[in-house]
PDB file of C-alpha atoms and ligand atoms in Angstrom:
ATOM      1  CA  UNK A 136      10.948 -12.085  22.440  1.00  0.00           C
ATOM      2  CA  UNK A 137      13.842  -9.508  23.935  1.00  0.00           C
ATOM      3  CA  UNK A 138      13.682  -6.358  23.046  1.00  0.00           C
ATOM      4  CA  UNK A 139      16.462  -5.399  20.953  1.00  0.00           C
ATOM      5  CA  UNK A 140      16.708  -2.151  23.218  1.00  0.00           C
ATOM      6  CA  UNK A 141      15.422  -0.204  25.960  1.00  0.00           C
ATOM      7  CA  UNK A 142      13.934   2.102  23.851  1.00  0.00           C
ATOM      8  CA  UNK A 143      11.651  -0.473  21.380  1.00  0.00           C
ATOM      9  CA  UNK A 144      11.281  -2.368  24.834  1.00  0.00           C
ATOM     10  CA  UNK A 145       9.404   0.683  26.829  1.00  0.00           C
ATOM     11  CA  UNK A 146       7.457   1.490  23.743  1.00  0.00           C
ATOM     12  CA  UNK A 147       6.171  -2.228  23.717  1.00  0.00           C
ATOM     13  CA  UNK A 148       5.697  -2.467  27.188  1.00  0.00           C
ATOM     14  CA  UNK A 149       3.651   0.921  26.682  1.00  0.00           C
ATOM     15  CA  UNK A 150       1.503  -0.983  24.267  1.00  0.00           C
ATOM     16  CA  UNK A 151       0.716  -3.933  26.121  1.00  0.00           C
ATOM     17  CA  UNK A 152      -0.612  -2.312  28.921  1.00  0.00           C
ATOM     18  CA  UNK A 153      -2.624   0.176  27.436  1.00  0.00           C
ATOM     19  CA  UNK A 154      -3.964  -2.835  25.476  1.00  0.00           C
ATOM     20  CA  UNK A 155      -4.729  -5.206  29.138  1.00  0.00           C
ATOM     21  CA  UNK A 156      -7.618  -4.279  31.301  1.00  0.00           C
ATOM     22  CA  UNK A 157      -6.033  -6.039  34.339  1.00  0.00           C
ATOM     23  CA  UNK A 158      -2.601  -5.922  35.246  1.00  0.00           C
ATOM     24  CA  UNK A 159      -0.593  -7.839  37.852  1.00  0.00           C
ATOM     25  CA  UNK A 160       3.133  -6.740  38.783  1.00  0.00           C
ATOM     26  CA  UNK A 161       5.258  -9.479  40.555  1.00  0.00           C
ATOM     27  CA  UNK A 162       8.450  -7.482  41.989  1.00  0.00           C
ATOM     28  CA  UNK A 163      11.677  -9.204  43.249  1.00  0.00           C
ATOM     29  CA  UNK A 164      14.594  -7.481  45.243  1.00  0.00           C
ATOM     30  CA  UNK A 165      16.006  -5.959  42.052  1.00  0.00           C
ATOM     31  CA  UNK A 166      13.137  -3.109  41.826  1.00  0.00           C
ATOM     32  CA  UNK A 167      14.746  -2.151  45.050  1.00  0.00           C
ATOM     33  CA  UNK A 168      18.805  -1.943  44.386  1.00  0.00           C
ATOM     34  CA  UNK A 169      17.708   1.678  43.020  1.00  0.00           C
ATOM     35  CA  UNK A 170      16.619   2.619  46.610  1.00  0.00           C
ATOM     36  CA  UNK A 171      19.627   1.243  48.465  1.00  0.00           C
ATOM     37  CA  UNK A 172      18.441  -2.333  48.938  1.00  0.00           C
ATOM     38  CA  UNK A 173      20.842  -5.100  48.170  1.00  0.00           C
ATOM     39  CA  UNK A 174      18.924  -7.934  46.379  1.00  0.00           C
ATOM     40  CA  UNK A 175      20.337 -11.387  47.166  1.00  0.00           C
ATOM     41  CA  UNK A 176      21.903 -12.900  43.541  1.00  0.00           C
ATOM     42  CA  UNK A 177      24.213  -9.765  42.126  1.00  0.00           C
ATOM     43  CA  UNK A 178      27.678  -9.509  43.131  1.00  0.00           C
ATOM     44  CA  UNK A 179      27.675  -7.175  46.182  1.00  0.00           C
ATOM     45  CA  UNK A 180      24.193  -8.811  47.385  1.00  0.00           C
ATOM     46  CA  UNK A 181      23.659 -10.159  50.710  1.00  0.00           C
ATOM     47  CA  UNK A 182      24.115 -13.690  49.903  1.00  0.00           C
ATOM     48  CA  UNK A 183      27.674 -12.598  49.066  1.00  0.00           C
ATOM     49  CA  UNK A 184      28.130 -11.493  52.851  1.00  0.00           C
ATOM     50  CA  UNK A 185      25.643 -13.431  54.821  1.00  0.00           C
ATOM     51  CA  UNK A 186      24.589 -17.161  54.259  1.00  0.00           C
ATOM     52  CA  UNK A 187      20.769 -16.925  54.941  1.00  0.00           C
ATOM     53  CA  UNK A 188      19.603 -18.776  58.445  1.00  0.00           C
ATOM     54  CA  UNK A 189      16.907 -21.343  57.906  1.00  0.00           C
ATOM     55  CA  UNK A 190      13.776 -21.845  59.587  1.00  0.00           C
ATOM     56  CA  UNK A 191      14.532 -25.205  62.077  1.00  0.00           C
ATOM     57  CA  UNK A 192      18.179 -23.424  62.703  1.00  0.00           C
ATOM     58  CA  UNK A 193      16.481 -19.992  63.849  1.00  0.00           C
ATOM     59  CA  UNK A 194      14.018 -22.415  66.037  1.00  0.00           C
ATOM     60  CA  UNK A 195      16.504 -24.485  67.487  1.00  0.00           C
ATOM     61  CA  UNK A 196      19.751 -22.187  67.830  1.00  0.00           C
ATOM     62  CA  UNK A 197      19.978 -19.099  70.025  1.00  0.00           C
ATOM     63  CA  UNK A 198      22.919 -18.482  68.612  1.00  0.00           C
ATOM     64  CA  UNK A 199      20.905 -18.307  65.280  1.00  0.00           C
ATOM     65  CA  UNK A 200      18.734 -15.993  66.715  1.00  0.00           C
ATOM     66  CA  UNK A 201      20.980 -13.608  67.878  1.00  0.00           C
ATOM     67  CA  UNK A 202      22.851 -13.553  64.433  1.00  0.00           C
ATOM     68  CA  UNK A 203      19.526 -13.454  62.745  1.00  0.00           C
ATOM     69  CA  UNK A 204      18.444  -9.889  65.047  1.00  0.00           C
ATOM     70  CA  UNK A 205      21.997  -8.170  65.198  1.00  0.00           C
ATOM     71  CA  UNK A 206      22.028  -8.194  60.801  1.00  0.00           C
ATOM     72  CA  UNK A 207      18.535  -7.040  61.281  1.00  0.00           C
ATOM     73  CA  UNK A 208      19.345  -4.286  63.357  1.00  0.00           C
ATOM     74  CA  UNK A 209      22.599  -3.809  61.466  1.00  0.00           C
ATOM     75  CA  UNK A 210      20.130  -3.629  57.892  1.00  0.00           C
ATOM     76  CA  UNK A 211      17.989  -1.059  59.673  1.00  0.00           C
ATOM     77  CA  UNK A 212      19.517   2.043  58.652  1.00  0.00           C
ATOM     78  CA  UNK A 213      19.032   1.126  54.913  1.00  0.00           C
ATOM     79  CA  UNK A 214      15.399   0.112  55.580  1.00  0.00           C
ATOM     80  CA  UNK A 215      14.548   3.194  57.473  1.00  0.00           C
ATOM     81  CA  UNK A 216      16.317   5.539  54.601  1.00  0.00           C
ATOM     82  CA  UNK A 217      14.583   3.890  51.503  1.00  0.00           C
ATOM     83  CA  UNK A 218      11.684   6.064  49.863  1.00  0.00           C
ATOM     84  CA  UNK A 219       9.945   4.227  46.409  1.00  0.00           C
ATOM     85  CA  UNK A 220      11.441   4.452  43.106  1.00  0.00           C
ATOM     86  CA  UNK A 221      11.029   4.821  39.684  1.00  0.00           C
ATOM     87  CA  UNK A 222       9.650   0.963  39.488  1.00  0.00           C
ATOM     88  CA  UNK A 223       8.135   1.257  42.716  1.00  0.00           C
ATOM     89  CA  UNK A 224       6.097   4.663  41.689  1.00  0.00           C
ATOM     90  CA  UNK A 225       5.327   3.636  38.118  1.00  0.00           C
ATOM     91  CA  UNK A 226       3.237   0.975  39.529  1.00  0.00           C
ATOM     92  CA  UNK A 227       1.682   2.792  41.495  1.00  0.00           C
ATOM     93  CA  UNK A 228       0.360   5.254  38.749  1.00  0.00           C
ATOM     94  CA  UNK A 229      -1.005   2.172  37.178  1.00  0.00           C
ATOM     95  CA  UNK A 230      -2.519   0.899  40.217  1.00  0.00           C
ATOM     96  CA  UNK A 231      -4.280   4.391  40.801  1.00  0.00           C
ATOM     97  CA  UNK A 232      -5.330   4.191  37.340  1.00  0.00           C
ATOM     98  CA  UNK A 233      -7.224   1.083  38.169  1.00  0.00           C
ATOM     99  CA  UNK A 234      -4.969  -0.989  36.013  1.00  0.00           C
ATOM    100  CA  UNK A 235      -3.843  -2.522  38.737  1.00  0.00           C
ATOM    101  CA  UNK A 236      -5.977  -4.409  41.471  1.00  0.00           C
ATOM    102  CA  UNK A 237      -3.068  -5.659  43.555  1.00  0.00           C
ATOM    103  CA  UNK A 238       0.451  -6.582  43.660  1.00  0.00           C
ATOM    104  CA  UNK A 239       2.139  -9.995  44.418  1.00  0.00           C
ATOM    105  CA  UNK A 240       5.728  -9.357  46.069  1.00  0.00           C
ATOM    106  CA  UNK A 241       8.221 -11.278  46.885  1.00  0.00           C
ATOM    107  CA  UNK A 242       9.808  -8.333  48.759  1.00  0.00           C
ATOM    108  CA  UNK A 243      10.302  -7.508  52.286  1.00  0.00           C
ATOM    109  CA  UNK A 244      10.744  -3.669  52.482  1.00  0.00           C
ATOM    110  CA  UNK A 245       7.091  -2.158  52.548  1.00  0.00           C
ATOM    111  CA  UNK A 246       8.287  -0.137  50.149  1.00  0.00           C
ATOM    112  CA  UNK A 247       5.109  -0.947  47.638  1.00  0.00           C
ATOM    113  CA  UNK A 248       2.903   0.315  50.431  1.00  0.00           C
ATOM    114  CA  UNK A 249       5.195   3.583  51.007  1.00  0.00           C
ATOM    115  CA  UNK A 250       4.520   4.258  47.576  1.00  0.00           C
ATOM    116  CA  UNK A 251       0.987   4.403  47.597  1.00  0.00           C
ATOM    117  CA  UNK A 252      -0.478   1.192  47.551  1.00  0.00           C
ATOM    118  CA  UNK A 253      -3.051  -0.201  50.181  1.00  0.00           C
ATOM    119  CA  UNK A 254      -1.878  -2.631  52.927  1.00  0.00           C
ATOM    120  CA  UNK A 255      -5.071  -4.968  51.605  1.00  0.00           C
ATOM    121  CA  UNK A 256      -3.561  -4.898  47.777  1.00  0.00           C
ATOM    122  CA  UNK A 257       0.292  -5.680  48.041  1.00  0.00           C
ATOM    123  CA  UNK A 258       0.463  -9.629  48.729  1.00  0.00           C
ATOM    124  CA  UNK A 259       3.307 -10.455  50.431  1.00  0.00           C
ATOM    125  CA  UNK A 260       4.554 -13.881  49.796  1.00  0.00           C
ATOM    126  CA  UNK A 261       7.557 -13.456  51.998  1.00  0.00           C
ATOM    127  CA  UNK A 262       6.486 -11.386  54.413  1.00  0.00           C
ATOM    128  CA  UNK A 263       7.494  -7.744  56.038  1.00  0.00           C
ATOM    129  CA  UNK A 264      10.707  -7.151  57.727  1.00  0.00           C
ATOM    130  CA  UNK A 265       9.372  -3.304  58.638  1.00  0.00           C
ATOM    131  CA  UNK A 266       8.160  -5.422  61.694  1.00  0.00           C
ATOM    132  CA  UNK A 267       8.271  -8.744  63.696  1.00  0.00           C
ATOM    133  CA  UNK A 268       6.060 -11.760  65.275  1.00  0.00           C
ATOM    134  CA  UNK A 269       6.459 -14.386  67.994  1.00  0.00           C
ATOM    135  CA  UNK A 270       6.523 -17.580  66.068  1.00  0.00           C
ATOM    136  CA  UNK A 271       4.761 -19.156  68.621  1.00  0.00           C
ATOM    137  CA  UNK A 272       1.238 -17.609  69.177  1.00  0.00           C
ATOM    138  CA  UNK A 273       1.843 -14.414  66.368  1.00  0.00           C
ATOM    139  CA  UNK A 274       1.711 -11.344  68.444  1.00  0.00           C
ATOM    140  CA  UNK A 275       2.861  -8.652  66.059  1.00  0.00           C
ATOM    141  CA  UNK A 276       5.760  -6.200  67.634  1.00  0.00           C
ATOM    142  CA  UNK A 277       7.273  -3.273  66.252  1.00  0.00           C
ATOM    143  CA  UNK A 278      10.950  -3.525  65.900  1.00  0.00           C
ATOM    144  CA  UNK A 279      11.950  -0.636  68.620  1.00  0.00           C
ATOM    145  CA  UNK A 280      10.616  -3.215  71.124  1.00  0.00           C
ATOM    146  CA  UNK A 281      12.674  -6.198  69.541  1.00  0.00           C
ATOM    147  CA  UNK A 282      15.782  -3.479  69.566  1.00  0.00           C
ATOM    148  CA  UNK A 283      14.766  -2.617  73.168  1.00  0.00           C
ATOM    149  CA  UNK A 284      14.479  -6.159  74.555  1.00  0.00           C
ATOM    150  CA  UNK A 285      17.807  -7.230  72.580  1.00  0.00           C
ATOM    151  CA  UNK A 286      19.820  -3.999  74.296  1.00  0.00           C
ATOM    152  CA  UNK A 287      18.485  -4.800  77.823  1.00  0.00           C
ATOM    153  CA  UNK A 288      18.443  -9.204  77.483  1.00  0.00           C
ATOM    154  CA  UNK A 289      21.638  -9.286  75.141  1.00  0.00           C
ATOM    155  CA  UNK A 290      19.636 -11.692  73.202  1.00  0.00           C
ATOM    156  CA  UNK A 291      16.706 -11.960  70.599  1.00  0.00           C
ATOM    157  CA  UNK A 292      13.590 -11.200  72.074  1.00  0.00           C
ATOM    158  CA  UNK A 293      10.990 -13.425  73.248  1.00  0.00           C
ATOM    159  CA  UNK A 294       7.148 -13.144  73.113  1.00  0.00           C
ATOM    160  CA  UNK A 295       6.118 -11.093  76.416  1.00  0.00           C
ATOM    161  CA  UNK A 296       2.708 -13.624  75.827  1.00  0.00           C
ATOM    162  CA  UNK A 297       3.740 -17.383  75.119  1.00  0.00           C
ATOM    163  CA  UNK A 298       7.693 -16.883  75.646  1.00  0.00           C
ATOM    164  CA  UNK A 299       8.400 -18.239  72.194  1.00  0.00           C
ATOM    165  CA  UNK A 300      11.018 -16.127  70.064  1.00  0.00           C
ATOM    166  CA  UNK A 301      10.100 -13.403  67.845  1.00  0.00           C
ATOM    167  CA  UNK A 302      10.976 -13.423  64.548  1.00  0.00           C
ATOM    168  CA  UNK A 303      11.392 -10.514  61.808  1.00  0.00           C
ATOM    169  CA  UNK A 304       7.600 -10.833  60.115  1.00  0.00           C
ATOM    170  CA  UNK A 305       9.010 -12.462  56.869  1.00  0.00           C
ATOM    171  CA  UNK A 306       9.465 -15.971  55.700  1.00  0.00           C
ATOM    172  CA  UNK A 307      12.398 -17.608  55.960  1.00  0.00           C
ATOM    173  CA  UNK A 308      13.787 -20.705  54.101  1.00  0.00           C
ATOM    174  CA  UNK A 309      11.928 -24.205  54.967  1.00  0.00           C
ATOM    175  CA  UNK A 310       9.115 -21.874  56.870  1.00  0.00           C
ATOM    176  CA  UNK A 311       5.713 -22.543  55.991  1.00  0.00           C
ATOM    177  CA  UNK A 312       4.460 -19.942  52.768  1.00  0.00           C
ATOM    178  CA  UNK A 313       1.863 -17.977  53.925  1.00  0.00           C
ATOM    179  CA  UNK A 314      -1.367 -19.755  52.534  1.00  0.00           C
ATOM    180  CA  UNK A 315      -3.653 -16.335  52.291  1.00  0.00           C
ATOM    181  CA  UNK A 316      -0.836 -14.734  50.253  1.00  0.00           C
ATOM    182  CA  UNK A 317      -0.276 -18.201  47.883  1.00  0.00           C
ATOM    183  CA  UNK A 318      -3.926 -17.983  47.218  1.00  0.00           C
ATOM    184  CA  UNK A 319      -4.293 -14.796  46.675  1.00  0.00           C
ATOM    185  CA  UNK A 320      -1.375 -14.309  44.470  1.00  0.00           C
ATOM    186  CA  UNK A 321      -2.873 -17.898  42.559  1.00  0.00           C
ATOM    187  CA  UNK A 322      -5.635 -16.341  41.794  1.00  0.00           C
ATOM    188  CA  UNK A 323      -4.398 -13.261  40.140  1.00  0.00           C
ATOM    189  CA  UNK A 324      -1.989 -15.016  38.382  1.00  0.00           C
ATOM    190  CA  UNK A 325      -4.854 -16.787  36.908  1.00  0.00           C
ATOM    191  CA  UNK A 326      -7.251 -13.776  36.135  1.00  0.00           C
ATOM    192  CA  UNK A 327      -4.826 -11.268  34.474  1.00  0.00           C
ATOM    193  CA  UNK A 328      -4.134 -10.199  30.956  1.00  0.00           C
ATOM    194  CA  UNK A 329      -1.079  -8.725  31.410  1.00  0.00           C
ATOM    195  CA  UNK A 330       1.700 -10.309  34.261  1.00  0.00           C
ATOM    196  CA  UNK A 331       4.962  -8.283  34.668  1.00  0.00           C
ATOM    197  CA  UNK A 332       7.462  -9.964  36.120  1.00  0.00           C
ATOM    198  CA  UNK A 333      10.452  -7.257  37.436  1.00  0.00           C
ATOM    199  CA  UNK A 334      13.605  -7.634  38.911  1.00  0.00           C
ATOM    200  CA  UNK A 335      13.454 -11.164  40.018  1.00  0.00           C
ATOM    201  CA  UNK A 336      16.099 -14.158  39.365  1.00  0.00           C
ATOM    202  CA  UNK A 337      12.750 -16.437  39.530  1.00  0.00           C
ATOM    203  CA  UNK A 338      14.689 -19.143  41.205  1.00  0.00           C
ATOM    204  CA  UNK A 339      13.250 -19.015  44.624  1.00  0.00           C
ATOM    205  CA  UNK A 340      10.372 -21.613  44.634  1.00  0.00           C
ATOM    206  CA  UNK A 341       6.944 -21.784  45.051  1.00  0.00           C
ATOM    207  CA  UNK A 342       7.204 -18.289  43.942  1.00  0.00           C
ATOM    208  CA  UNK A 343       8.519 -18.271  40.743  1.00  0.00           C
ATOM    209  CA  UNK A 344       5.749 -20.085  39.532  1.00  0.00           C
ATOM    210  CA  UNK A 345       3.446 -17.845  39.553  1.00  0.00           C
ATOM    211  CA  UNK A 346       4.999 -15.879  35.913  1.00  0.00           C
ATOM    212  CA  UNK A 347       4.435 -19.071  34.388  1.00  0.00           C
ATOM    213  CA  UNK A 348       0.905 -19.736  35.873  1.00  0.00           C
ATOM    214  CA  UNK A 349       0.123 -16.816  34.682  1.00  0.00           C
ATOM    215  CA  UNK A 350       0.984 -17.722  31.107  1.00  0.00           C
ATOM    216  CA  UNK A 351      -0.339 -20.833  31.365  1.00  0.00           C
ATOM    217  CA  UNK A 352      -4.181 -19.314  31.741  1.00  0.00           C
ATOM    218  CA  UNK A 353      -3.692 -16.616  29.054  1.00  0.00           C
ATOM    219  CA  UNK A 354      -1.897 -13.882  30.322  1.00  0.00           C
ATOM    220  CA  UNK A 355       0.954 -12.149  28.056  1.00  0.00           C
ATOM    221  CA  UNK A 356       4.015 -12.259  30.229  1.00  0.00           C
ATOM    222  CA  UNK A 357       6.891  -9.789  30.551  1.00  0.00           C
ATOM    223  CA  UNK A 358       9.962 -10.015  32.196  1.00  0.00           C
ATOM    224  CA  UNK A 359      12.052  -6.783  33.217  1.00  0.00           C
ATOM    225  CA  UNK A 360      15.583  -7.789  34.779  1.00  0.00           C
ATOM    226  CA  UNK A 361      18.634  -6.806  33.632  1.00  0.00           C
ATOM    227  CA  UNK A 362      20.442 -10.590  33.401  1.00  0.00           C
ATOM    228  CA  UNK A 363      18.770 -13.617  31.709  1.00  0.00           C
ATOM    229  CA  UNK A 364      15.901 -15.798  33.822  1.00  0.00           C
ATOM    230  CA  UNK A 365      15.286 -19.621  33.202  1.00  0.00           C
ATOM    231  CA  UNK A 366      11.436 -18.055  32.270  1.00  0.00           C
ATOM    232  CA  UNK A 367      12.572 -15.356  29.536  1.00  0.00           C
ATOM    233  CA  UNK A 368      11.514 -18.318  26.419  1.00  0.00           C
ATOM    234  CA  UNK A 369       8.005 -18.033  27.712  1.00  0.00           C
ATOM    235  CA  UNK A 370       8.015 -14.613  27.432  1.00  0.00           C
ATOM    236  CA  UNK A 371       6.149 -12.396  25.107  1.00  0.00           C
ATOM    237  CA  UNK A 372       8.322  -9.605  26.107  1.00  0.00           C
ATOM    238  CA  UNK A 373      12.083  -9.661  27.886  1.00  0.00           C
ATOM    239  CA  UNK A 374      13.226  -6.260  28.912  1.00  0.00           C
ATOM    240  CA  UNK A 375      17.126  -6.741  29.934  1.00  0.00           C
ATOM    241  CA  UNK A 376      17.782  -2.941  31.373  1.00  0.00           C
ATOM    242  CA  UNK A 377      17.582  -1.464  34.383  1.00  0.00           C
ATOM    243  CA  UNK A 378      14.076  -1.228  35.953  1.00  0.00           C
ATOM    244  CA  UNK A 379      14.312   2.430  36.586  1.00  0.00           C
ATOM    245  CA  UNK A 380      14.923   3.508  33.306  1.00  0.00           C
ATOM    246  CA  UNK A 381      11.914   0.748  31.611  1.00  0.00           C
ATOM    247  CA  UNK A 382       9.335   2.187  33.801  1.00  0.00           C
ATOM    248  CA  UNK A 383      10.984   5.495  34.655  1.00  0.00           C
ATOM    249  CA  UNK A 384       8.374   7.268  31.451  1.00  0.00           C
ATOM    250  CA  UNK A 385       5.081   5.657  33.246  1.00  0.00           C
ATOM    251  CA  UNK A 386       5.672   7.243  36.639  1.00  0.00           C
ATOM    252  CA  UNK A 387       3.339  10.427  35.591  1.00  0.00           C
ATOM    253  CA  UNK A 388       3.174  13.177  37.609  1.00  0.00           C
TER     254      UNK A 388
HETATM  255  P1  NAD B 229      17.289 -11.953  43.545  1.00  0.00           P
HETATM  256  O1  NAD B 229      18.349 -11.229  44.274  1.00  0.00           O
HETATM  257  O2  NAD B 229      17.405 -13.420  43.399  1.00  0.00           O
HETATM  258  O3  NAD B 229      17.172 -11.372  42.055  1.00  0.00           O
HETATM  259  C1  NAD B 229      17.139  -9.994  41.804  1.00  0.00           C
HETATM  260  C2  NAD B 229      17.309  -9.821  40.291  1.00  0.00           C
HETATM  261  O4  NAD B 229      17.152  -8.443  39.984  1.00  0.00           O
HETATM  262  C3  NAD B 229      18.685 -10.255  39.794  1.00  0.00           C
HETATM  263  O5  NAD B 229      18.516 -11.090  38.664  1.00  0.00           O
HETATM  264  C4  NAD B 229      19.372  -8.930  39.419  1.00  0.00           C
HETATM  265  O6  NAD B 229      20.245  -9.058  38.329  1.00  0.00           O
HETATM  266  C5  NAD B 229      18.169  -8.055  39.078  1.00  0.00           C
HETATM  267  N1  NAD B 229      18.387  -6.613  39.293  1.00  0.00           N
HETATM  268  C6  NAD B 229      18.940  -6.002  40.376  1.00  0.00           C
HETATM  269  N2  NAD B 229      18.887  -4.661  40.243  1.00  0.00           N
HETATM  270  C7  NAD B 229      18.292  -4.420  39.041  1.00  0.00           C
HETATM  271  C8  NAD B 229      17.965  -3.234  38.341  1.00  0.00           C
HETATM  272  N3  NAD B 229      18.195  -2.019  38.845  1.00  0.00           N
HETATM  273  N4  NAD B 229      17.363  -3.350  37.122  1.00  0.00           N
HETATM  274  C9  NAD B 229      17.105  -4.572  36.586  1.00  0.00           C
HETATM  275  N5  NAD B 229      17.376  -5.738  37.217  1.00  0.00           N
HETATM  276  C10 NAD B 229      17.964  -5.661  38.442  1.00  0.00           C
HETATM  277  O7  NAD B 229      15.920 -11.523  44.174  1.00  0.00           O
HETATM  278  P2  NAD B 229      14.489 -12.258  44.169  1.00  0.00           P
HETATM  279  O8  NAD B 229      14.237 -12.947  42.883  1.00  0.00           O
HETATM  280  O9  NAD B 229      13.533 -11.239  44.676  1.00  0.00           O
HETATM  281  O10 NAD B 229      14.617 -13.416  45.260  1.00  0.00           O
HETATM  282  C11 NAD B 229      15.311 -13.267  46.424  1.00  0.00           C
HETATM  283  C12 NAD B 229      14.530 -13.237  47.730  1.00  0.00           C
HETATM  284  O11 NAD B 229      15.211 -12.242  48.465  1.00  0.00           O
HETATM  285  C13 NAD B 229      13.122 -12.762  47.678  1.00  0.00           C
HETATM  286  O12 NAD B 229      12.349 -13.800  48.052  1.00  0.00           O
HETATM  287  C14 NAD B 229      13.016 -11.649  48.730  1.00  0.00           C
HETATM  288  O13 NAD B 229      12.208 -12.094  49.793  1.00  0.00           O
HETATM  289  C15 NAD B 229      14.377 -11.475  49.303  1.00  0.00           C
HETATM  290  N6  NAD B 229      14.963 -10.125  49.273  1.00  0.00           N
HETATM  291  C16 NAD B 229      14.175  -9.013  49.357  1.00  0.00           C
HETATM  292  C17 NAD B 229      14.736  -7.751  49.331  1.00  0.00           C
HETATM  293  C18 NAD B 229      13.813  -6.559  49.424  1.00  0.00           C
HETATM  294  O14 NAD B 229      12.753  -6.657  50.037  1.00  0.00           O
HETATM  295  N7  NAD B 229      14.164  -5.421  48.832  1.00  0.00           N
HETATM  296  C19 NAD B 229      16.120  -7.605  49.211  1.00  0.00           C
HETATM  297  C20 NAD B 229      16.915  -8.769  49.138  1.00  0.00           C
HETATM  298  C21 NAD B 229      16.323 -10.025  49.185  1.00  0.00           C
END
């Protein structure tokens, strides 16, 4: 059902989750655009400027790799500046509240973590781009010694252990999904009462099953995005606003 506006919507968002006893949030780039993020899909968003780099071409080409580092580097500015917002903080009352016991993400900005959320409960199905790991053998590095390397090689970095190149810590397209994050986000799809779905398109796949999993084994199911998703008719709840101003009122103090 969509709320007819954002008004009725927050008040029956309010009830649902002070009716659920266990809550799982599934955020997508667009709980981010308030921060200074570009999601992907709206006009203005990166796929507009840059056509992603896949997996095999990042492996094969070190041209790819270069590209891939220098928009990296070129992002890092609006990484570094980004602080929570209102989405990102109202979860995180919830999650303090014990409503919450973790959060499935299909974000790349650490921002769930800056806003107050342990490392151990933010599942990451597409990784971190706050840092970066040879592909090869995994050694984690921060990204001053990626920036470093590129500065004094003129090229992407490679793994000071096994040689192999280093990689921004997220998952790209046709790269493997991360099977400790795909379980764990499966199995609180499957033991929730309440799944909130928020600023996603839910067209990038294997995760956008997981709203629908979710109502599959029970859950109610609400989906906050401002434009229509192919998963709103299996909604109990469709909030088409901005995610700032639905969960603006259950940031707290
Ligand atoms: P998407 O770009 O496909 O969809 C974002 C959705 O959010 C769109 O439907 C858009 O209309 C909506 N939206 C944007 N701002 C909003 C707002 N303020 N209020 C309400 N709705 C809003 O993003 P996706 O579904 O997350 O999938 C794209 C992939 O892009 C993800 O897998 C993610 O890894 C990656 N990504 C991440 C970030 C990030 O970490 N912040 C940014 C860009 C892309």
């Amino acid at each position: 059902m969509i709320a007819t506006d954002l008004r009725s919507g927050v008040e029956q968002l309010g009830d649902m989750i002070a009716e659920a006893s266990t809550i799982v949030p599934f955020t997508g780039a667009g709980i981010s655009t308030e921060c200074g993020i570009p999601d992907f899909r709206s006009p203005g968003g990166l796929w507009s400027r840059n056509r992603p780099i896949p997996f095999d071409e990042f492996v094969a080409s070190p041209d790819a790799r270069d590209e891939a580092w220098r928009r990296r580097f070129a992002m890092e500015p609006t990484f570094a500046a980004a602080k929570p917002g209102r989405g990102h903080r109202a979860l995180a009352a919830l999650y303090r509240a014990g409503k919450i016991p973790a959060i499935v993400t299909q974000n790349i900005d650490n921002l769930h973590q800056a806003s107050g959320f342990a490392a151990e409960h933010v599942v990451e199905l597409h990784g971190n781009t706050t840092y970066a790991r040879c592909i090869g053998c995994g050694k984690a590095y921060d990204l001053a010694w990626a920036k470093l390397r590129f500065e004094e090689t003129g090229g992407a970095p490679d793994c000071a252990v096994c040689d192999e190149p280093v990689k921004t810590a997220t998952i790209s397209f046709g790269q493997a999904m991360p099977e400790d994050a795909m379980r764990r986000a499966t199995e609180l799809a499957q033991h929730c009462d309440l799944f909130i779905a928020i600023g996603s398109s839910l067209v990038v796949w294997p995760a956008a099953g997981f709203p629908m999993m979710a109502r599959n084994c029970g859950a109610r199911l609400v989906i906050i995005n401002n434009e229509p998703t192919e998963q709103d008719d299996i909604a109990d709840l469709v909030i088409r606003h901005d995610i700032g101003e639905t969960l603006g009122p259950f940031v707290g103090n």
